[in-house]
Short mmCIF file of C-alpha atoms in Angstrom, two decimals:
data_model
loop_
_atom_site.label_atom_id
_atom_site.label_comp_id
_atom_site.label_asym_id
_atom_site.label_seq_id
_atom_site.Cartn_x
_atom_site.Cartn_y
_atom_site.Cartn_z
CA MET A 959 103.41 80.55 80.32
CA PRO A 960 107.60 80.78 79.88
CA VAL A 961 106.11 80.91 76.18
CA LEU A 962 104.01 83.73 76.62
CA PHE A 963 106.48 86.07 77.73
CA PHE A 964 108.86 85.28 75.45
CA ILE A 965 106.17 85.61 73.33
CA LEU A 966 105.37 89.10 75.13
CA LEU A 967 109.30 90.40 75.16
CA ILE A 968 110.02 89.39 71.19
CA ILE A 969 107.09 91.64 70.93
CA LEU A 970 107.70 94.34 72.93
CA ILE A 971 111.85 94.61 71.59
CA ALA A 972 110.64 94.56 68.23
CA THR A 973 107.80 97.13 69.37
CA VAL A 974 109.66 100.15 71.41
CA GLY A 975 113.90 98.78 71.34
CA PHE A 976 116.06 96.28 73.07
CA TRP A 977 117.59 99.07 75.01
CA LYS A 978 113.89 100.92 76.30
CA THR A 979 113.21 97.26 76.47
CA LEU A 980 115.47 96.01 78.99
CA GLY A 981 115.04 99.59 81.11
CA ALA A 982 111.37 98.34 81.07
CA ILE A 983 112.46 95.23 82.92
CA VAL A 984 115.36 96.86 84.50
CA GLY A 985 112.31 99.48 86.57
CA ALA A 986 110.36 96.48 87.04
CA VAL A 987 112.49 94.35 88.90
CA ALA A 988 114.15 97.91 90.93
CA MET A 989 110.25 98.24 92.10
CA VAL A 990 109.09 94.31 92.90
CA VAL A 991 112.98 94.75 95.36
CA LEU A 992 112.22 98.63 96.50
CA LEU A 993 108.69 96.34 97.19
CA VAL A 994 110.15 94.12 99.17
CA ILE A 995 112.07 95.71 101.03
CA LEU A 996 109.18 97.94 101.85
CA ILE A 997 107.51 95.24 103.47
CA ALA A 998 110.01 94.00 105.48
CA ALA A 999 110.99 97.71 107.02
CA VAL A 1000 106.91 97.47 107.93
CA ALA A 1001 106.86 94.21 109.05
CA ALA A 1002 109.29 95.44 110.97
CA ILE A 1003 108.83 98.71 112.66
CA GLY A 1004 105.53 96.72 113.20
CA GLY A 1005 107.66 93.93 115.63
CA VAL A 1006 109.24 96.79 117.55
CA ILE A 1007 106.02 98.31 118.45
CA ALA A 1008 104.71 94.99 119.10
CA ILE A 1009 107.02 93.96 120.89
CA LYS A 1010 106.93 97.51 123.34
CA ARG A 1011 103.74 97.37 123.54
CA LEU A 1012 103.88 93.76 125.50
CA ARG A 1013 106.73 94.87 127.97
#
């Protein structure tokens, strides 16, 4: 499986260039990080609301 990702990365670099590929990868990682932060925030707010309702 990692070989497939490596081949895909080589094709992407050959097609659009190194810097655009690097920007796309950094952007994708940033979106995943933001998604994790959003899920954690929703879980925290849901937990606070649940605790308030139990009291």
